[in-house]
PDB file of C-alpha atoms in Angstrom:
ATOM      1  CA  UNK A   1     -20.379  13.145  -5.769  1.00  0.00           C
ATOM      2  CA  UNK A   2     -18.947  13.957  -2.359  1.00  0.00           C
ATOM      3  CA  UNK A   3     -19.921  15.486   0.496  1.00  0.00           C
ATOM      4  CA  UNK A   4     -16.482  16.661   1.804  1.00  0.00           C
ATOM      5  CA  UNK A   5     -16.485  20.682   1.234  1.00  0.00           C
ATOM      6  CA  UNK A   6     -14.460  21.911  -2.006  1.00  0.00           C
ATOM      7  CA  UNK A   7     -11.772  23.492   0.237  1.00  0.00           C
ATOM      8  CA  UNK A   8     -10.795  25.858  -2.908  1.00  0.00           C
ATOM      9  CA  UNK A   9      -8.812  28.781  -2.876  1.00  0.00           C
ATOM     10  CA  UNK A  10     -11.064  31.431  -1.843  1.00  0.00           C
ATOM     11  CA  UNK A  11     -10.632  33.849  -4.908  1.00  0.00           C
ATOM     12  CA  UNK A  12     -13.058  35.209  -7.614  1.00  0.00           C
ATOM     13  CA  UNK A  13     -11.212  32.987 -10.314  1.00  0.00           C
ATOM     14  CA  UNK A  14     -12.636  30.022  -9.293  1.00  0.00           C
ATOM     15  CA  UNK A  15     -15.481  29.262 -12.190  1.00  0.00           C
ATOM     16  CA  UNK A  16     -18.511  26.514 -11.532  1.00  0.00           C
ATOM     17  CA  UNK A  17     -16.833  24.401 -14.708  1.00  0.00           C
ATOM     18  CA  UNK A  18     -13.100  24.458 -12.020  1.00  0.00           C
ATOM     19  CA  UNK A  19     -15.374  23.096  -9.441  1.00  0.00           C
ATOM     20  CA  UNK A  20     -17.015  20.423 -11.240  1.00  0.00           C
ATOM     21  CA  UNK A  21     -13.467  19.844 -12.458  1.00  0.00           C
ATOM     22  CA  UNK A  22     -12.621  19.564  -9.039  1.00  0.00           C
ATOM     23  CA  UNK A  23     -14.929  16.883  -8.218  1.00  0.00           C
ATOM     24  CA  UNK A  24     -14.598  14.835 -11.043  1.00  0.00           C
ATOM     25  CA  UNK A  25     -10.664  14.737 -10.372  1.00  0.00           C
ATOM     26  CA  UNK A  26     -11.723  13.306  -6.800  1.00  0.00           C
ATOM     27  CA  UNK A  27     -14.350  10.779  -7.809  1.00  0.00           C
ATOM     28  CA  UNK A  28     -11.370   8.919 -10.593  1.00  0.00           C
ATOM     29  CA  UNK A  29      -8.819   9.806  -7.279  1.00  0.00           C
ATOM     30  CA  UNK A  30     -11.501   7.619  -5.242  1.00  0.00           C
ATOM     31  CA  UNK A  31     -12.024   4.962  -7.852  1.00  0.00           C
ATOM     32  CA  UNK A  32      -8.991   4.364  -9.639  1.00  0.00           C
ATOM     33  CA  UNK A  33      -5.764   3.343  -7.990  1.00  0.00           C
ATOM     34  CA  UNK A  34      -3.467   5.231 -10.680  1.00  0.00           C
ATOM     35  CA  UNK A  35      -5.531   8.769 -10.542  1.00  0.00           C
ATOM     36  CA  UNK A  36      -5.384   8.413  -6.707  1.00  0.00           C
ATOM     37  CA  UNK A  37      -1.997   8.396  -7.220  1.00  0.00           C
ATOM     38  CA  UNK A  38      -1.672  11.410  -9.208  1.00  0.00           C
ATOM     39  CA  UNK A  39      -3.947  13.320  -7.287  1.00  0.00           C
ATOM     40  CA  UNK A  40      -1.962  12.629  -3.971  1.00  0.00           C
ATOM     41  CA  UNK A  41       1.474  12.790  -5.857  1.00  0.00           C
ATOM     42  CA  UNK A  42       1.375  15.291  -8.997  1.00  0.00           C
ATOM     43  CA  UNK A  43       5.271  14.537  -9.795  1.00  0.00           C
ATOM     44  CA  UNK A  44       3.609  10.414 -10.217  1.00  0.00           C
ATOM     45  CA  UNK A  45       4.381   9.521 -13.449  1.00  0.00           C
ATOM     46  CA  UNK A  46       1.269   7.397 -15.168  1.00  0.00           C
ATOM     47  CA  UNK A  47       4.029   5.223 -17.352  1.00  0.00           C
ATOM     48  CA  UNK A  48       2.578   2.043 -19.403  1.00  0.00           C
ATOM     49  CA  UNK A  49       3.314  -0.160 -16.676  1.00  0.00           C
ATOM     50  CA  UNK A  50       2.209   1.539 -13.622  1.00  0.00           C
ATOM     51  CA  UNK A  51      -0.676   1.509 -15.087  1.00  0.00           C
ATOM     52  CA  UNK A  52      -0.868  -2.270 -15.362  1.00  0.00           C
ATOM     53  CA  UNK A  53       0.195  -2.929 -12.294  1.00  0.00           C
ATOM     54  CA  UNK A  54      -2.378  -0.282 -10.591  1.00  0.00           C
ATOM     55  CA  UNK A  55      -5.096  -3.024 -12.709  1.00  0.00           C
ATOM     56  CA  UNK A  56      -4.023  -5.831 -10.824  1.00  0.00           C
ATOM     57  CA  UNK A  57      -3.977  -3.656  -7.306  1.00  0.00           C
ATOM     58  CA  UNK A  58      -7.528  -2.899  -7.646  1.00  0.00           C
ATOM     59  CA  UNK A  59      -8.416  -6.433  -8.383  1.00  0.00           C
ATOM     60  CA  UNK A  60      -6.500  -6.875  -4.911  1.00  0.00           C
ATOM     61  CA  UNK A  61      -9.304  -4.207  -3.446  1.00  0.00           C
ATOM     62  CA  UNK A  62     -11.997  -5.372  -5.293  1.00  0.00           C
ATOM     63  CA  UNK A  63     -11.332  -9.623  -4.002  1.00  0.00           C
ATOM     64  CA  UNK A  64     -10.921 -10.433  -7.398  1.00  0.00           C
ATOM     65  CA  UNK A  65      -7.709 -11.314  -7.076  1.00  0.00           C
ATOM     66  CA  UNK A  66      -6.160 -12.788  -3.508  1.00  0.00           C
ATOM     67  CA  UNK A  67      -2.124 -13.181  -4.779  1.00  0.00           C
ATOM     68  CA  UNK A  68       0.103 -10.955  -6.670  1.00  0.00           C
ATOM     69  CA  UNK A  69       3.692 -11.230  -7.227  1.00  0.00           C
ATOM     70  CA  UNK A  70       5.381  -8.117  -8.715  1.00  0.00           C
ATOM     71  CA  UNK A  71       8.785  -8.458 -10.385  1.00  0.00           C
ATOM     72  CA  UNK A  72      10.341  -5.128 -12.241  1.00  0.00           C
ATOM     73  CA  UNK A  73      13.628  -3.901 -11.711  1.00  0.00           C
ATOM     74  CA  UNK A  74      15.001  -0.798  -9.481  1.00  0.00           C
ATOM     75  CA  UNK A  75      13.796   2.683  -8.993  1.00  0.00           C
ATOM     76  CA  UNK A  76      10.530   1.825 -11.801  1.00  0.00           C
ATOM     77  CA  UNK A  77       8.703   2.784  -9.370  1.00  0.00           C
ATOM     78  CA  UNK A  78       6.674  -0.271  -7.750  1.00  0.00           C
ATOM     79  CA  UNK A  79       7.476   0.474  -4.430  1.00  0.00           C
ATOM     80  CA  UNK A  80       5.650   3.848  -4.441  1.00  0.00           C
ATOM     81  CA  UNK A  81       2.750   2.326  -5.814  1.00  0.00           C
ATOM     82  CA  UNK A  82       2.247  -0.704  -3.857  1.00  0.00           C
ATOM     83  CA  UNK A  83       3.723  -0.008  -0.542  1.00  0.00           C
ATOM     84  CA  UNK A  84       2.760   3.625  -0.650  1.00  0.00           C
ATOM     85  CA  UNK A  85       0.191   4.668  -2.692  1.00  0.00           C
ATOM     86  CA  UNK A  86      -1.936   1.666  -2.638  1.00  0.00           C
ATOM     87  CA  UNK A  87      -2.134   0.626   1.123  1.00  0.00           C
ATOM     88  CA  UNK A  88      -3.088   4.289   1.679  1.00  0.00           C
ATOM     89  CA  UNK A  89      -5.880   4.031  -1.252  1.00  0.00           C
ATOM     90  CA  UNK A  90      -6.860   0.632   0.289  1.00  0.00           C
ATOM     91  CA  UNK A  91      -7.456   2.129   3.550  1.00  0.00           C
ATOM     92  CA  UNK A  92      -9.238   5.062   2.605  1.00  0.00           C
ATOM     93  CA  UNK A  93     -11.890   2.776   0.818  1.00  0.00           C
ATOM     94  CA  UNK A  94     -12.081   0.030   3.667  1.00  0.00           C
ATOM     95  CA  UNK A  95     -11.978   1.976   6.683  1.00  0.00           C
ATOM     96  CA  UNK A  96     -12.387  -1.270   8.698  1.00  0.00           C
ATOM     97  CA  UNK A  97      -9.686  -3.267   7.596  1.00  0.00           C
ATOM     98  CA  UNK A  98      -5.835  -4.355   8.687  1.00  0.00           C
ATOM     99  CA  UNK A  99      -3.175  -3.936   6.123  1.00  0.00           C
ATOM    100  CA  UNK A 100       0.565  -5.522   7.555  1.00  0.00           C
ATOM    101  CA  UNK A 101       3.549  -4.337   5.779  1.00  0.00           C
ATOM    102  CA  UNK A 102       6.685  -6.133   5.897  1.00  0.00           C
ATOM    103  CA  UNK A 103      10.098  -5.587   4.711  1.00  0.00           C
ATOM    104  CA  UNK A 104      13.701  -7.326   5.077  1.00  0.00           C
ATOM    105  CA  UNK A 105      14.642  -4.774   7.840  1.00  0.00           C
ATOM    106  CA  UNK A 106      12.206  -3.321  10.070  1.00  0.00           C
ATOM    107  CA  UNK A 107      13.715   0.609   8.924  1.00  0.00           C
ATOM    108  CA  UNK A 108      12.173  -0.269   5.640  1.00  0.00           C
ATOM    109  CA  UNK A 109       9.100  -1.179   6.933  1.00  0.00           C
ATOM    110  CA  UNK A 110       8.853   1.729   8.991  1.00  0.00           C
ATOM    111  CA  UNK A 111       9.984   4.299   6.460  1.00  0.00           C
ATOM    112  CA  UNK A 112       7.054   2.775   4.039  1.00  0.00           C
ATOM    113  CA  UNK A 113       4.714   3.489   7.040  1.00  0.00           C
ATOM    114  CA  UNK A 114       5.745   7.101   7.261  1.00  0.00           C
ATOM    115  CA  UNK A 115       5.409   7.607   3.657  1.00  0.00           C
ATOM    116  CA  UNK A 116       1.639   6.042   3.862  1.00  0.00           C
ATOM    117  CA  UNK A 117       0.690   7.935   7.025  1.00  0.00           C
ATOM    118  CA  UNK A 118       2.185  11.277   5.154  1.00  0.00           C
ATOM    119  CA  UNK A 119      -0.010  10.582   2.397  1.00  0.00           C
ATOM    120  CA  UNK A 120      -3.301  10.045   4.490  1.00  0.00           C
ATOM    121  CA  UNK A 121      -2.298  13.240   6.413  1.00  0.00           C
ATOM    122  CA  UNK A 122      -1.957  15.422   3.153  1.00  0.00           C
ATOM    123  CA  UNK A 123      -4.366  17.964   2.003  1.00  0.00           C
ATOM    124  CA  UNK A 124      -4.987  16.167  -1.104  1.00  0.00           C
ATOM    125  CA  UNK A 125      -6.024  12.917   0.668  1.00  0.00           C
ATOM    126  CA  UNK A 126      -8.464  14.448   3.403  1.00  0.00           C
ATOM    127  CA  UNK A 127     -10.133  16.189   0.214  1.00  0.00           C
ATOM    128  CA  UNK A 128     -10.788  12.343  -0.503  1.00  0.00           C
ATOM    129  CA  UNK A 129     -11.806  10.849   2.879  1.00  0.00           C
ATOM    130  CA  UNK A 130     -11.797  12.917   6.165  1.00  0.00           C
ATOM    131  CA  UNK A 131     -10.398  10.849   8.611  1.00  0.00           C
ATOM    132  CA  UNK A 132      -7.773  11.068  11.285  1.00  0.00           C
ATOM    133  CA  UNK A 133      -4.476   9.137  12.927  1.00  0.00           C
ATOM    134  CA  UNK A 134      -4.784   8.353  15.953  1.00  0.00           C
ATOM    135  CA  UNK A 135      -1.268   7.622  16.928  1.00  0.00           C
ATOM    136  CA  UNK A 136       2.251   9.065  15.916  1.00  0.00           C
ATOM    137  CA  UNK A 137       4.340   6.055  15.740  1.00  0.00           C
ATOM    138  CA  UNK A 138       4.887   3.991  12.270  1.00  0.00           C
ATOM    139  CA  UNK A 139       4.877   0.992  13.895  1.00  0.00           C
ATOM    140  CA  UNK A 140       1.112   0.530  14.436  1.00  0.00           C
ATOM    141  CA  UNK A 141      -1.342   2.822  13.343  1.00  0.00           C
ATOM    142  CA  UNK A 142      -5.030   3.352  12.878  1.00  0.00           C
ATOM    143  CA  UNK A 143      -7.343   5.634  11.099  1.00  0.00           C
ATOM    144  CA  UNK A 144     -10.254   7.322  13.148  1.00  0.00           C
ATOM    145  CA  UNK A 145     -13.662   8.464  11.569  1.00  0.00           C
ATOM    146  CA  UNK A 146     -16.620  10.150  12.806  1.00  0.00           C
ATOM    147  CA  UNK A 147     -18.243   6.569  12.017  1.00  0.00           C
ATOM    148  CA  UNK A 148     -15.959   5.129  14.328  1.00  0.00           C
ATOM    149  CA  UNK A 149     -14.543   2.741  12.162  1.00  0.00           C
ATOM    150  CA  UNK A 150     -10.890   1.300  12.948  1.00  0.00           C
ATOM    151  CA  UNK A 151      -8.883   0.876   9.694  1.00  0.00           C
ATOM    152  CA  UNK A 152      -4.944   0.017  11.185  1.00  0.00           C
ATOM    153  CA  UNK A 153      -1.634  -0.708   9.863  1.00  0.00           C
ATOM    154  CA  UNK A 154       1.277  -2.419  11.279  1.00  0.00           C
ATOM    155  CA  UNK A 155       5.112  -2.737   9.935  1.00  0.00           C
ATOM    156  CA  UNK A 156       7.688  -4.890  10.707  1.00  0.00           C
ATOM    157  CA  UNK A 157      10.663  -7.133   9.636  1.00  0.00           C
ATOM    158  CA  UNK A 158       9.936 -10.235   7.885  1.00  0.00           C
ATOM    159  CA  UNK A 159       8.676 -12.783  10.653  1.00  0.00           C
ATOM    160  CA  UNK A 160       8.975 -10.331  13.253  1.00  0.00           C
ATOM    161  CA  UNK A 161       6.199  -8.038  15.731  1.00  0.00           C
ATOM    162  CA  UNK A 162       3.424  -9.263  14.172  1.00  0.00           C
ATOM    163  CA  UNK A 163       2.485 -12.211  16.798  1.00  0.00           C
ATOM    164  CA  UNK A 164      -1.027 -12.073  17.629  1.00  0.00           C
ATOM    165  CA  UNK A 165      -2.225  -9.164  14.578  1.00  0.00           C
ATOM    166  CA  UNK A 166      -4.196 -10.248  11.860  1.00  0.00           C
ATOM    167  CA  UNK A 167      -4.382  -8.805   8.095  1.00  0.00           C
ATOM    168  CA  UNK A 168      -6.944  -8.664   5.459  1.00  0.00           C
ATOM    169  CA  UNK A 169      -3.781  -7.361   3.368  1.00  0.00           C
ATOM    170  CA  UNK A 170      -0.062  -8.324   3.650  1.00  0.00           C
ATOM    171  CA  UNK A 171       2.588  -6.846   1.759  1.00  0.00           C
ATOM    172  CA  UNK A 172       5.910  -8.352   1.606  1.00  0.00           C
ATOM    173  CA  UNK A 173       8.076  -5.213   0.414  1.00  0.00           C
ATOM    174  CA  UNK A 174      11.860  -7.020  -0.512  1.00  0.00           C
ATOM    175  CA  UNK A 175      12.112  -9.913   1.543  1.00  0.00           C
ATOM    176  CA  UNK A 176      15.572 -10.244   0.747  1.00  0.00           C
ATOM    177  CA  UNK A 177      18.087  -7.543   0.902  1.00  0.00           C
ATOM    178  CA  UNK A 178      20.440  -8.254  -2.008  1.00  0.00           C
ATOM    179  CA  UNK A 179      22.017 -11.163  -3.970  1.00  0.00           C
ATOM    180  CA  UNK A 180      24.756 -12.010  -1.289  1.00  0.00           C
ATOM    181  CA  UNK A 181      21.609 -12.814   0.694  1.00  0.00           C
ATOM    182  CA  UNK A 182      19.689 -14.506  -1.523  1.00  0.00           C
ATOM    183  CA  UNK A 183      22.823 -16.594  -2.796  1.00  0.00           C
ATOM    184  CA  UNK A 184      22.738 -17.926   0.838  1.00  0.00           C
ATOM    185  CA  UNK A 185      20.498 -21.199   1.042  1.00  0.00           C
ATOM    186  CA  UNK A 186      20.778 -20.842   4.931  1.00  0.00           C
ATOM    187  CA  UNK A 187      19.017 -17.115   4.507  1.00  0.00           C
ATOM    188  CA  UNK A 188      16.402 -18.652   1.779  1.00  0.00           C
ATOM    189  CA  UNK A 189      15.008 -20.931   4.158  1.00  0.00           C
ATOM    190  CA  UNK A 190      15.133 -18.394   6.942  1.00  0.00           C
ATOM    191  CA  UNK A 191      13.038 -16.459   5.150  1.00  0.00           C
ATOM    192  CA  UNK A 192      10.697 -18.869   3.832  1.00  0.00           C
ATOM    193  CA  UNK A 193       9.964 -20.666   7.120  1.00  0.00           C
ATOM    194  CA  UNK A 194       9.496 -16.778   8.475  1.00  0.00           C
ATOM    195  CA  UNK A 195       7.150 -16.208   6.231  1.00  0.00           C
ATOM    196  CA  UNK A 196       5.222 -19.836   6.676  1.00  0.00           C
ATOM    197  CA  UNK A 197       5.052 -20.100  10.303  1.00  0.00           C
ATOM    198  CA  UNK A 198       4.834 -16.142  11.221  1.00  0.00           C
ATOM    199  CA  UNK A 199       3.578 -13.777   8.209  1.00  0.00           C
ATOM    200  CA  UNK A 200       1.455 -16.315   6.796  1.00  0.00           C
ATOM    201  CA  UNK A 201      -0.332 -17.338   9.872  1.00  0.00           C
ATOM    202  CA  UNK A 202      -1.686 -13.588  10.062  1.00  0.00           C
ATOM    203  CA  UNK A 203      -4.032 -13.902   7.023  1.00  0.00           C
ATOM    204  CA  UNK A 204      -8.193 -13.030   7.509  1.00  0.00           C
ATOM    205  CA  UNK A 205     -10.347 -15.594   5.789  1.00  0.00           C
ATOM    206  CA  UNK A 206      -9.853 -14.374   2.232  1.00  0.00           C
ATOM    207  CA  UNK A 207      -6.663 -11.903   2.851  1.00  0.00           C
ATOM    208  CA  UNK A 208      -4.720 -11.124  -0.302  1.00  0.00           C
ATOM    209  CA  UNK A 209      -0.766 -11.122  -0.172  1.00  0.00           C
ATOM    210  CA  UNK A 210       1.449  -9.009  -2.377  1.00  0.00           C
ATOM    211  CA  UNK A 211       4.835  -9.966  -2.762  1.00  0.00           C
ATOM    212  CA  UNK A 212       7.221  -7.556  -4.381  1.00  0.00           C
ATOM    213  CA  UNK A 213      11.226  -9.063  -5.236  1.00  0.00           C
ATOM    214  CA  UNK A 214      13.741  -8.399  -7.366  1.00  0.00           C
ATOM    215  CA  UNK A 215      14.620 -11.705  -8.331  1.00  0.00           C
ATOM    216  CA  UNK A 216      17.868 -13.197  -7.627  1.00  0.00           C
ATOM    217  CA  UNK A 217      17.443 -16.809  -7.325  1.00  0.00           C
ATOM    218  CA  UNK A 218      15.134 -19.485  -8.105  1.00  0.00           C
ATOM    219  CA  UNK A 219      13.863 -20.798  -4.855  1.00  0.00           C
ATOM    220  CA  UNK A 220      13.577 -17.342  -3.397  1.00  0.00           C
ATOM    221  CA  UNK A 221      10.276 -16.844  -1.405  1.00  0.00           C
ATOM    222  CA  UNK A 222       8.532 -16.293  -4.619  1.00  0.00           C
ATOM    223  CA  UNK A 223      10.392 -19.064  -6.233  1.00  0.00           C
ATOM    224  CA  UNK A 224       8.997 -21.598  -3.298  1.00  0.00           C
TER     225      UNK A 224
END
């Protein structure tokens, strides 16, 4: 199932049917988006539509699927799943690919890069894949594996510091800050032309894009 070591407590109490529990609990971790998140975060909470949504993020992993657009209200916890949990998934299982993260304000960017380098850093996660960061910085990133493979991240502001980097994944994390903002049609089309002539222009040949909004206006970026 793996050839990572156990890494269990070193203690007469551990039985052979704890350590094939073990490894069963890492091969759904590896395969399915919503155990991964579990396993990395035990206080994740596998609600109804978590669940859904974790469906349609591993149709994002698998190419199935090349555009999602996820609309749920506050603190129901979408963030933590796509722009946590998931890029850090994603990269574990595609240790050669680029995953840009974007935000409104480049602080929210970065803080989602913390969180996801955290995660890859954690006990739980090197139990999954073994592989290093390279770099201490949340602004660009990359993974490092005895196989020498280059998974990397970058975050940034909407249309900003991501000239010249190209993604295979790009998540758009609250493009707009709040309704005073997206009220503004002079802010709307600042953010749409951002995302036309800068974000989009980073896309691999068959990239997926996530785009996760709370919705305050019809010809917001998702609107358009």
């Amino acid at each position: 199932m793996s050839s990572l070591p156990l890494l269990l407590p070193r203690t007469s109490s551990i039985t052979p049917a704890m350590a094939a529990q073990e490894l069963l609990r890492r091969r759904q971790a590896r395969r399915k988006l919503i155990d991964f998140a579990q396993f990395t975060m035990p206080s994740f909470e596998r609600a109804g539509h978590l669940c859904l949504l974790a469906e349609k993020l591993e149709a994002i992993e698998q190419g199935t699927l090349k555009r999602l657009m996820v609309f749920m209200p506050p603190r129901h916890g979408k963030s933590e799943l796509c722009s946590i949990r998931f890029p850090a998934w994603y990269l574990g299982k595609n240790q050669q690919r680029q995953v840009i993260g974007c935000s409104y304000a480049e602080n929210l960017a970065y803080s989602f890069s913390y969180a996801i380098r955290e995660t890859i850093a954690s006990p739980s996660y090197q139990r999954l894949w073994a592989v290093g960061l390279d770099t201490a910085g949340a602004v660009r990133w990359q993974l490092a594996n005895k196989d020498n493979k280059r998974a990397s991240y970058i975050a940034a502001g909407v249309g900003g510091g991501i000239t010249g980097e190209g993604a295979d994944l790009l998540i758009i994390d609250d493009p707009i800050k709040n309704a005073e903002e997206a009220e503004s049609q002079t802010y709307r089309e600042k953010t749409y032309q951002r995302y036309i002539t800068t974000a989009r222009t980073r896309l691999q040949p068959d990239a997926a894009v996530i785009l996760i909004l709370t919705r305050w206006h019809m010809a917001d970026l998702a609107g358009r």
